[in-house]
Amino acid sequence: MRLAFDAAGSPSDAAWTAYQLGELAFGSGEVAEARGWYARGLGLDPSYALNLAGLAKVPGARGHNDLAVR
């Protein structure tokens, strides 16, 4: 996936791969790394809502449910 991120032809393609990398990190318990990928993807394409959803999962995983909902 990192190769796909580096080879992405557009910001929206890179945002998609950043989300996928975030999901892989999140699923492996690497919450801080996941947050970084979600934020990076959102910066590349703010309209790609899955990265925003990913960012909301991070505080939830840390037990901050109120922040996750906001």
Coordinates of C-alpha atoms in Angstrom, one line a residue:
M1 CA 0.0 0.0 0.0
R2 CA 2.9 2.4 0.6
L3 CA 4.0 1.8 -3.0
A4 CA 0.5 2.6 -4.1
F5 CA 0.5 5.7 -2.0
D6 CA 3.8 6.9 -3.6
A7 CA 2.5 6.0 -7.1
A8 CA -0.9 7.7 -6.7
G9 CA -1.8 9.7 -9.8
S10 CA -4.0 12.2 -8.1
P11 CA -4.7 13.6 -4.6
S12 CA -7.9 11.7 -4.4
D13 CA -6.1 8.4 -5.2
A14 CA -3.5 9.2 -2.6
A15 CA -6.3 10.0 -0.1
W16 CA -7.8 6.6 -0.7
T17 CA -4.5 4.8 -0.2
A18 CA -3.8 6.9 2.9
Y19 CA -7.2 5.7 4.3
Q20 CA -6.3 2.1 3.5
L21 CA -2.9 2.5 5.3
G22 CA -4.7 4.0 8.2
E23 CA -7.1 1.1 8.4
L24 CA -4.2 -1.4 8.3
A25 CA -2.4 0.5 11.1
F26 CA -5.7 0.8 13.1
G27 CA -6.4 -2.9 12.8
S28 CA -2.9 -3.6 14.0
G29 CA -3.4 -1.5 17.1
E30 CA -1.1 1.3 15.8
V31 CA -3.6 4.0 16.6
A32 CA -1.1 7.0 16.4
E33 CA 0.1 5.8 13.0
A34 CA -3.4 5.4 11.8
R35 CA -4.2 8.9 12.9
G36 CA -1.3 10.2 10.9
W37 CA -2.5 8.4 7.7
Y38 CA -6.1 9.6 8.1
A39 CA -4.9 13.2 8.7
R40 CA -2.6 13.0 5.7
G41 CA -5.3 11.7 3.5
L42 CA -7.7 14.4 4.6
G43 CA -5.1 17.0 3.8
L44 CA -4.7 15.6 0.3
D45 CA -8.5 15.5 -0.4
P46 CA -10.7 17.1 2.2
S47 CA -13.8 15.7 0.4
Y48 CA -12.8 12.1 1.0
A49 CA -15.0 11.5 4.0
L50 CA -13.6 8.2 5.1
N51 CA -10.4 9.8 6.3
L52 CA -12.6 12.1 8.5
A53 CA -14.4 9.0 9.8
G54 CA -11.0 7.4 10.5
L55 CA -10.0 10.4 12.5
A56 CA -13.1 10.0 14.6
K57 CA -12.3 6.4 15.4
V58 CA -9.0 7.4 17.0
P59 CA -10.3 9.1 20.1
G60 CA -12.9 6.4 20.4
A61 CA -10.2 3.8 20.5
R62 CA -8.5 5.7 23.3
G63 CA -11.7 5.8 25.3
H64 CA -12.7 9.4 24.5
N65 CA -16.1 8.7 23.1
D66 CA -17.5 12.2 23.4
L67 CA -14.7 13.5 21.3
A68 CA -15.1 10.8 18.7
V69 CA -18.8 11.7 18.3
R70 CA -18.0 15.3 17.8

